[in-house]
Tab-separated table of C-alpha atoms in Angstrom:
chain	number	residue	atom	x	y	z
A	30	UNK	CA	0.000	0.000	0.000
A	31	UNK	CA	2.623	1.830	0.880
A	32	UNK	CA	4.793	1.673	-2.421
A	33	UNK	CA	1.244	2.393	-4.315
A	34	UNK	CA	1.324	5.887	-2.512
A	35	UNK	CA	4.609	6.460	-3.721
A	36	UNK	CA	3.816	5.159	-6.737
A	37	UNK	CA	0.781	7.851	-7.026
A	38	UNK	CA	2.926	10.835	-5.925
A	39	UNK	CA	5.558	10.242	-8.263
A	40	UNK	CA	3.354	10.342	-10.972
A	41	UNK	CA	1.051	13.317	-9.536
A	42	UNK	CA	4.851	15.261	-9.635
A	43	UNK	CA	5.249	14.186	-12.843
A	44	UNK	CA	2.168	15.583	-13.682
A	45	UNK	CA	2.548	18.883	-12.291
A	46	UNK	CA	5.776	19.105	-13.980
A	47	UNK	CA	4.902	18.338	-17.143
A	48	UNK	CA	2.412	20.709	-17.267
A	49	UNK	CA	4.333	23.130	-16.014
A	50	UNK	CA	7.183	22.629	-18.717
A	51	UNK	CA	4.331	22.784	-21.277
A	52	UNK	CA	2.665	25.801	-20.179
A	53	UNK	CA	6.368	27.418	-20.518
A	54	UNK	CA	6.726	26.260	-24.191
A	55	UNK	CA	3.556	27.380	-25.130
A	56	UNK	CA	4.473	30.749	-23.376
A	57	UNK	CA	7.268	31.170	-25.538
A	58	UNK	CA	5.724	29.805	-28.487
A	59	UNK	CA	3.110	32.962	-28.207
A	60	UNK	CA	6.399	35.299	-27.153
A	61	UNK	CA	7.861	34.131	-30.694
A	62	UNK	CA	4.965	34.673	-32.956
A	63	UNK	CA	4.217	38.011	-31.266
A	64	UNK	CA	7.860	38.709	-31.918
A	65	UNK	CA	7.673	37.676	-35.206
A	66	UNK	CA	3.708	39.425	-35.837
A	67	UNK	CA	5.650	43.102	-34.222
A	68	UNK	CA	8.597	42.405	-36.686
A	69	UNK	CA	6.163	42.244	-39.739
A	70	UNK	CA	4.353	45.258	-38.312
A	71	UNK	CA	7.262	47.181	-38.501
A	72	UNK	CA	8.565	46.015	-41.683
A	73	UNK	CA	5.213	46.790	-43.320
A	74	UNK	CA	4.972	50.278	-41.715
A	75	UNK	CA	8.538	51.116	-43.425
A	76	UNK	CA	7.664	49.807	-46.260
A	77	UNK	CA	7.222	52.181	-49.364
A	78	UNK	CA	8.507	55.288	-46.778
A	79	UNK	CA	11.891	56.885	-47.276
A	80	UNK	CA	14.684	56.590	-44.323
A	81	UNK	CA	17.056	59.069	-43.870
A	82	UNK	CA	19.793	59.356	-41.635
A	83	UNK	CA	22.815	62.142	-41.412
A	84	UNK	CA	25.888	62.831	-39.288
A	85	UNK	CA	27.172	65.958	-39.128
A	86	UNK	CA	31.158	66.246	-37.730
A	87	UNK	CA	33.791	69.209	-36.781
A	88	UNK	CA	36.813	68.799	-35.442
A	89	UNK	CA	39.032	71.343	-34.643
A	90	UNK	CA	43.533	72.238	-33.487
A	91	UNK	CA	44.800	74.668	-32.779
A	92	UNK	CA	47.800	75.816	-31.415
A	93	UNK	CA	49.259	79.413	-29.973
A	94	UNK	CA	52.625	79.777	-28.988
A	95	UNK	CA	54.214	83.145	-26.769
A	96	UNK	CA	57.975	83.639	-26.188
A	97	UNK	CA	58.469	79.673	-26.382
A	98	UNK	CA	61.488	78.689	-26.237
A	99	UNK	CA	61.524	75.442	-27.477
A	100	UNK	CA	60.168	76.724	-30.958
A	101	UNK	CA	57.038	76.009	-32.814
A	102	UNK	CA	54.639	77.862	-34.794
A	103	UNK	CA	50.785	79.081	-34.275
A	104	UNK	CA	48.381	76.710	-36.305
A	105	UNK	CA	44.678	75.759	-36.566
A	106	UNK	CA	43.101	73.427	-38.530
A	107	UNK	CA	39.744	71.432	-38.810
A	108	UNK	CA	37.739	69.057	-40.896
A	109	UNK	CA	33.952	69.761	-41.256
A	110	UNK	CA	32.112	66.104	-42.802
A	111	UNK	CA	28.959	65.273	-43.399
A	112	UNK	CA	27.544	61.935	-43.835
A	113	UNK	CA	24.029	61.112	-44.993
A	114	UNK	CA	22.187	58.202	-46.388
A	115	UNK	CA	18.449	58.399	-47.893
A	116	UNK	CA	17.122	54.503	-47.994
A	117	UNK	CA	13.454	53.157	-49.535
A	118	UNK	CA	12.037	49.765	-49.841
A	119	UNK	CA	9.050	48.766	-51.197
A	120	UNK	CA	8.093	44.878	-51.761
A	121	UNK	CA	11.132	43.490	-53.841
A	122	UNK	CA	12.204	47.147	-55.093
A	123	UNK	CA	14.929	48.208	-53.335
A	124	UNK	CA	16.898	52.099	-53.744
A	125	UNK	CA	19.544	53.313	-51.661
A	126	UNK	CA	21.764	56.245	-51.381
A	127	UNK	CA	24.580	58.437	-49.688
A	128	UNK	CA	26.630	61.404	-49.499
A	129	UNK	CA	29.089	62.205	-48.518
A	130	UNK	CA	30.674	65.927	-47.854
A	131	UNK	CA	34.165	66.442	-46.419
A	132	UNK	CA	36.559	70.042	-46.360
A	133	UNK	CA	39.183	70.856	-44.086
A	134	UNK	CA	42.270	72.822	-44.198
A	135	UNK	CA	45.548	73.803	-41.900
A	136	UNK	CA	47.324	77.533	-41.671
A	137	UNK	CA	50.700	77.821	-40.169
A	138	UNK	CA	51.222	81.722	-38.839
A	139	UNK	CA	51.434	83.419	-42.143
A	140	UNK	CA	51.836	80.931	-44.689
A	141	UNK	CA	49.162	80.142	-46.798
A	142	UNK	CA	46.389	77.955	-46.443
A	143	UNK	CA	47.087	73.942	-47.160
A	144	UNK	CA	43.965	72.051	-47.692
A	145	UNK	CA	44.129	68.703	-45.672
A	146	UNK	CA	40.618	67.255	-46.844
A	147	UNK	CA	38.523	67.729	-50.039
A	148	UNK	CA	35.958	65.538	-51.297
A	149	UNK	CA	32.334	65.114	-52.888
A	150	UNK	CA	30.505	61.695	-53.014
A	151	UNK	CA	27.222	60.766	-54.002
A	152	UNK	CA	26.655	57.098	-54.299
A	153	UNK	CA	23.193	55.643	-55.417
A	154	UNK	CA	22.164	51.672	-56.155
A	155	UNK	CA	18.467	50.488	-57.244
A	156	UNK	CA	17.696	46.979	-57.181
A	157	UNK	CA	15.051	44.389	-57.566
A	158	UNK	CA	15.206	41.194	-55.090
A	159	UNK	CA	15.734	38.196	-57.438
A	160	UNK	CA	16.065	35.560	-54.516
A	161	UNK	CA	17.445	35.144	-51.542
A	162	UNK	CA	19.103	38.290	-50.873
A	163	UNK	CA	20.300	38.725	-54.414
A	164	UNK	CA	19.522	41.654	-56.178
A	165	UNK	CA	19.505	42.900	-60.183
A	166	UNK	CA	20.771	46.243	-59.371
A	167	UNK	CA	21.699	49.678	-61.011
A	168	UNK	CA	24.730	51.717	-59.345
A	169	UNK	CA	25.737	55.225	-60.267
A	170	UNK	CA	28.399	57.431	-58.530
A	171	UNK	CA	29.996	60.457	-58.635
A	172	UNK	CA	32.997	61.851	-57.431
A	173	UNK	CA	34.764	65.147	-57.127
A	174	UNK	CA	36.358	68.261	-54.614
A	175	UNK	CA	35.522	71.201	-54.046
A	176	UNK	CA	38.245	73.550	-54.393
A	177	UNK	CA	41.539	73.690	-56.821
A	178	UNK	CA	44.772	71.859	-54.850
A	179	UNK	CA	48.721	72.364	-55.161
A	180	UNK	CA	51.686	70.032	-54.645
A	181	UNK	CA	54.273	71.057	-52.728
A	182	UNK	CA	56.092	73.989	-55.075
A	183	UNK	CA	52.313	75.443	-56.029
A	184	UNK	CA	51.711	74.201	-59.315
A	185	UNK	CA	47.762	73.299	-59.505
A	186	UNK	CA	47.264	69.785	-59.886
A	187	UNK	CA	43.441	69.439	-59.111
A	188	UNK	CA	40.282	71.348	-59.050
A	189	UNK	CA	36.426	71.162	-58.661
A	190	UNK	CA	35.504	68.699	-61.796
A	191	UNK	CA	39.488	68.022	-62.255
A	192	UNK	CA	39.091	65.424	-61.879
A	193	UNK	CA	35.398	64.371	-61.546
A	194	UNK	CA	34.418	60.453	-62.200
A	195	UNK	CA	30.924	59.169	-62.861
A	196	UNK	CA	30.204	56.004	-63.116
A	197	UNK	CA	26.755	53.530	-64.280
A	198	UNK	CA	26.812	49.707	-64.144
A	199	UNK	CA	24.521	47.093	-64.097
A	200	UNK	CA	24.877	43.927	-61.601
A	201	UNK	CA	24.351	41.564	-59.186
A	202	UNK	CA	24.124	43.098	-55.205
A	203	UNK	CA	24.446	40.663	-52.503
A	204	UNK	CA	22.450	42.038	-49.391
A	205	UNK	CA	21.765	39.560	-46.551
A	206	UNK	CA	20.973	42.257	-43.723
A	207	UNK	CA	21.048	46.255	-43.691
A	208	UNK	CA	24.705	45.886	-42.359
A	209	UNK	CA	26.901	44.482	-45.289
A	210	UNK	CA	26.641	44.206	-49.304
A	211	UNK	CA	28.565	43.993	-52.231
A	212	UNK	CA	27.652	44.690	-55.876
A	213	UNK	CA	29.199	43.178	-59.072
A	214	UNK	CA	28.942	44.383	-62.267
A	215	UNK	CA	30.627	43.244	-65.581
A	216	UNK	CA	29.562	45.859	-67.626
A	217	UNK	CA	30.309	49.371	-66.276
A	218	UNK	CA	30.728	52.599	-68.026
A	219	UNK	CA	33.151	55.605	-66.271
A	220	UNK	CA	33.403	58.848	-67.330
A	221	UNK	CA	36.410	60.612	-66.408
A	222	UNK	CA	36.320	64.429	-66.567
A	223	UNK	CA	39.651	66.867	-65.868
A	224	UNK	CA	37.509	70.368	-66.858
A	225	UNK	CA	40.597	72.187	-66.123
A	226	UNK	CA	43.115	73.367	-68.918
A	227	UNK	CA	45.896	74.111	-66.897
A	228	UNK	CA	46.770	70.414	-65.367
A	229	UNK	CA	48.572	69.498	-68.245
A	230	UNK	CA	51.173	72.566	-67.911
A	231	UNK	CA	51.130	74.157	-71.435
A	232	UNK	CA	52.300	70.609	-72.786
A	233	UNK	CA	51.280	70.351	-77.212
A	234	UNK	CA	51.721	66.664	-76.285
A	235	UNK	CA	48.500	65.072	-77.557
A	236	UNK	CA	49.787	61.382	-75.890
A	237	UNK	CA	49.908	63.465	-72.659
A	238	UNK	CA	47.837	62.455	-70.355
A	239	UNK	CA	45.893	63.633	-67.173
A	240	UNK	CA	43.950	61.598	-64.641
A	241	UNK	CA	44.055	59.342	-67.569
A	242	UNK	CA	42.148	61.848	-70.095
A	243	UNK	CA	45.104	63.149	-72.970
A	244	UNK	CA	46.254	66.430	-73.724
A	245	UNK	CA	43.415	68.576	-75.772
A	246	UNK	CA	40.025	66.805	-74.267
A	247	UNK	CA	38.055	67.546	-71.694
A	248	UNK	CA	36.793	63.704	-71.206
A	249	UNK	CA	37.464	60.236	-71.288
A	250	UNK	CA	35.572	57.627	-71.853
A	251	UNK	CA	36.161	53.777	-69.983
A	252	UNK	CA	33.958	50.161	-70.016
A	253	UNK	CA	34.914	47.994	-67.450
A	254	UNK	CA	34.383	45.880	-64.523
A	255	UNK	CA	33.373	47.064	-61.154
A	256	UNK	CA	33.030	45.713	-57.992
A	257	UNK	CA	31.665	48.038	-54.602
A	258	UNK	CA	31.167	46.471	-50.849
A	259	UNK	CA	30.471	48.102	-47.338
A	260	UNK	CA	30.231	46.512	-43.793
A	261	UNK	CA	29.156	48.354	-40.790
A	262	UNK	CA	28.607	46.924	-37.505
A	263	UNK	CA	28.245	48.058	-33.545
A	264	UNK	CA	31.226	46.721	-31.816
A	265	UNK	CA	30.117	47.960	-28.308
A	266	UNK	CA	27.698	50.336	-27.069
A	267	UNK	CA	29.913	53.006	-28.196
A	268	UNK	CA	32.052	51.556	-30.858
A	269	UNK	CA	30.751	51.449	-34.173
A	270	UNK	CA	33.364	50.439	-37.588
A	271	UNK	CA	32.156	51.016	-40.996
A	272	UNK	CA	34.312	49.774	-44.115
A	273	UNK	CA	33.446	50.725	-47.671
A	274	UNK	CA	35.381	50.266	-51.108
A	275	UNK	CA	35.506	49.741	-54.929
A	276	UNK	CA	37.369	48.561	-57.818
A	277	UNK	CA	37.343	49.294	-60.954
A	278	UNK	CA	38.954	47.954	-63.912
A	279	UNK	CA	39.556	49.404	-67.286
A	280	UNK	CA	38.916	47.307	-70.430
A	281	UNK	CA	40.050	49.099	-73.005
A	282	UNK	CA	43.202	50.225	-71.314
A	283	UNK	CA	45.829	48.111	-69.240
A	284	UNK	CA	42.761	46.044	-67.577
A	285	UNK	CA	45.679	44.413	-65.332
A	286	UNK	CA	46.215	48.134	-63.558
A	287	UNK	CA	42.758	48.506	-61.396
A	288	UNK	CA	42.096	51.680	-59.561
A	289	UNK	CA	41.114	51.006	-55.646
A	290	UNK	CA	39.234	52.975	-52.797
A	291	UNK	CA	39.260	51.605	-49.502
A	292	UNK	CA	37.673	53.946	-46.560
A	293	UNK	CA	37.511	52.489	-43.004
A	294	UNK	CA	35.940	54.595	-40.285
A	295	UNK	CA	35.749	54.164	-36.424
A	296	UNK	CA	33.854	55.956	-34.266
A	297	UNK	CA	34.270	56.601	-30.336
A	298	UNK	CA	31.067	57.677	-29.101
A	299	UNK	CA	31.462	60.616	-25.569
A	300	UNK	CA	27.816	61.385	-25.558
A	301	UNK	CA	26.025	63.158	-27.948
A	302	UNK	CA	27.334	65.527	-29.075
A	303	UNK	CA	31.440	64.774	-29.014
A	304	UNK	CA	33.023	61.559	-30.059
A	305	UNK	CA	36.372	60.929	-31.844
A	306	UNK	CA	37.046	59.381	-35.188
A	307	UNK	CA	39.425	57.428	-36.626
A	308	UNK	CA	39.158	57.420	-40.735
A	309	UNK	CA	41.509	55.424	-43.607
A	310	UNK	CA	41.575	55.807	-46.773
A	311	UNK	CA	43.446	53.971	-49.246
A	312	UNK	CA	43.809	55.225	-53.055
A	313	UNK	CA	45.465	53.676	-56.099
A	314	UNK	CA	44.848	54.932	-59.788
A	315	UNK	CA	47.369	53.811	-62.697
A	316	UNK	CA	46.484	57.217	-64.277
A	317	UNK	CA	47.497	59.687	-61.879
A	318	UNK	CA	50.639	60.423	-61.423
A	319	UNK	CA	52.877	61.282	-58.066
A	320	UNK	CA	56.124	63.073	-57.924
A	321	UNK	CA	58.709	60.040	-57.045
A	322	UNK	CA	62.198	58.876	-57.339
A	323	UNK	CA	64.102	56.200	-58.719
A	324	UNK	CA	67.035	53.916	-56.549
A	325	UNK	CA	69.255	56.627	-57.878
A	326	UNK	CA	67.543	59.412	-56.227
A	327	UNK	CA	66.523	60.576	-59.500
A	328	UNK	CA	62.718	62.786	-59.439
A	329	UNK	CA	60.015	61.206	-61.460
A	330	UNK	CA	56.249	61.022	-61.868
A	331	UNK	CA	54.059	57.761	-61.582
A	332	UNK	CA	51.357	56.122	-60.335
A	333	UNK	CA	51.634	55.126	-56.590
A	334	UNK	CA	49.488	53.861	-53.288
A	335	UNK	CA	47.824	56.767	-51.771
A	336	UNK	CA	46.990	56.704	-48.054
A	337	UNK	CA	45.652	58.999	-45.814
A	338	UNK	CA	44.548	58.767	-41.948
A	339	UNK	CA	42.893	61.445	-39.872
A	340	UNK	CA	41.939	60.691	-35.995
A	341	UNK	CA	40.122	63.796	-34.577
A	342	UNK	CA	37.552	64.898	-31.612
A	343	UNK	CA	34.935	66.915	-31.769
A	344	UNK	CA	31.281	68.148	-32.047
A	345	UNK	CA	29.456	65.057	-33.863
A	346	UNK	CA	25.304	65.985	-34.655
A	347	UNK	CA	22.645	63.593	-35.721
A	348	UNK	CA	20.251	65.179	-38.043
C-alpha cells in the first residue's frame, strides 16, 4: 500500500511538472509569434517610406605659442564632414543612397592655407530582389572636390571637376541584412572628366595624359568591370566600424592596372554631441601620377598607393 502511494505521488509530480514545462513552451511559443507578428508590423509600416539618416562632424587644433622657447609655430586646422544616407524599400524594389561631404584645411602663422581634406561623393544603387538576398541592381556614382589643390612647389594639380568620375553599371548586389553588401557588375561605363586646362602645364603633347584623359580633351571615356562592398557593424555600445570600397577595372586600357578605394571609419562615441574618429583611406589609380624617385635618387612622376589617416575629436550631430 505503501509503495502504491509512492507510486501515485511520483506520478502526480510528474504531472505537475509536465504541465508546467508545457505551459512554458507554449508561453514562448506565443512570445515568438508576437515577436515575429511586431517584426512584420514594422517592416510593413517602413515599407514604401523613405529613411534618412545624417551625421554631421567638426573637429578642430589649434595651437598658440608666446615667447616659447623650445620653438614652434601658431596653427589651426579642422575638418567639417557630413555623412548622410536616404534609404526606400518597397516589396522586392529596393533604392539606396549616400553622401558624402568632407573640407578641411591647416594655416601655419602666415603661410598660406594647405587644404588637408577635399571631397564630394554621391553614391546611389536600385535593385530588384531576385532571390534570396540577391539583387539585379543599377549603381551610379559620382565623385569630385571642391576647391583647386597644389603640390608642394604650387603648381595646380586638381580642381572642382578636375578630376570628376561618374560612373553607371549594371549587376548583381548581394544584401543579406542592412549591415553588409557587395555589388558586381561586368559591364560598367566611367566617365572621367579633368575640366581644367591648366593640369597638363602648357604641354602640345596630344599622348599626354591627365587623370588618364590626354592632352586637348576635356573627357574620357572607360567600359569595365566594377566591384563596390560596405560593412558596418556596432562593436560595443559606443564603438561602431564602418568599411566601404571599390574597384574598378579598365577594359580598353591596361585592364591588369585597377584603380582602388578603400575607406575604413571608427567611431568613439562621448555622448552626444562629441566623439572621436578614426578614418583610412586607401587610393590607387594607374592614371594619376605622383612626384617620385628612382634607386638613384633621381625625381620622377608615376602612379603610386595613396593613403591617408585622420583621428580627430569633436562636435558630432545627428540630423
Amino acid at each position: 500500500m505503501r509503495i502504491a502511494r509512492i507510486c501515485l505521488l511520483n506520478l502526480a509530480a510528474l504531472s505537475a511538472i509536465s504541465t508546467v514545462a508545457q505551459e512554458d513552451i507554449d508561453q514562448k511559443a506565443r512570445d515568438a509569434a508576437a515577436a515575429a507578428a511586431a517584426a512584420r508590423h514594422t517592416t510593413d509600416s517602413l515599407d514604401g517610406k523613405w529613411q534618412r539618416s545624417g551625421v554631421f562632424s567638426l573637429n578642430m587644433t589649434q595651437v598658440s605659442l608666446t615667447n616659447w622657447a623650445a620653438g614652434g609655430f601658431n596653427t589651426v586646422s579642422g575638418i567639417a564632414m557630413f555623412n548622410g544616407a536616404a534609404n526606400w524599400k518597397k516589396g522586392r524594389r529596393a533604392w539606396d543612397n549616400s553622401l558624402v561631404l568632407a573640407f578641411g584645411g591647416q594655416q601655419i602663422e602666415d603661410a598660406d592655407p594647405v587644404k588637408t581634406e577635399d571631397r564630394i561623393e554621391l553614391n546611389s544603387k536600385y535593385g530588384y530582389d531576385l532571390k534570396k538576398h540577391w539583387y539585379l541592381a543599377g549603381v551610379f556614382q559620382f565623385r569630385t572636390q571642391f576647391t583647386e589643390g597644389f603640390n608642394t612647389d604650387g603648381t595646380r594639380i586638381s580642381n572642382f571637376l578636375a578630376p570628376a568620375y561618374g560612373l553607371l553599371g549594371l549587376g548583381l548586389d548581394y544584401k543579406p541584412n542592412d549591415n553588409f553588401t557587395v555589388f558586381i557588375s561586368p559591364a560598367t561605363a566611367r566617365l572621367v572628366i579633368v575640366n581644367d586646362e591648366l593640369l597638363w602645364g602648357g604641354s602640345t603633347d596630344p599622348e599626354l595624359r591627365v587623370y588618364g584623359v590626354k592632352n586637348g580633351n576635356t573627357t574620357e571615356l572607360e567600359a569595365g568591370g566594377y566591384l563596390r562592398f560596405m560593412y558596418k557593424t556596432e562593436l560595443a555600445k559606443n564603438i561602431s566600424f564602418m568599411t566601404r570600397g571599390d574597384i574598378f577595372s579598365n577594359y580598353l586600357r591596361e585592364p591588369g592596372n585597377m584603380d582602388v578605394t578603400w575607406e575604413t571609419l571608427w567611431t568613439f562615441k562621448v555622448n552626444d554631441w562629441f566623439a572621436a574618429t578614426l578614418n583610412t583611406l586607401l587610393l590607387y589609380d594607374h592614371d594619376t601620377n605622383l612626384p617620385k624617385k628612382d634607386a638613384e635618387g633621381v625625381p620622377y612622376a608615376g602612379p603610386a598607393t595613396q593613403f591617408k589617416q585622420t583621428l580627430g575629436i569633436g562636435l558630432t550631430v545627428k540630423l
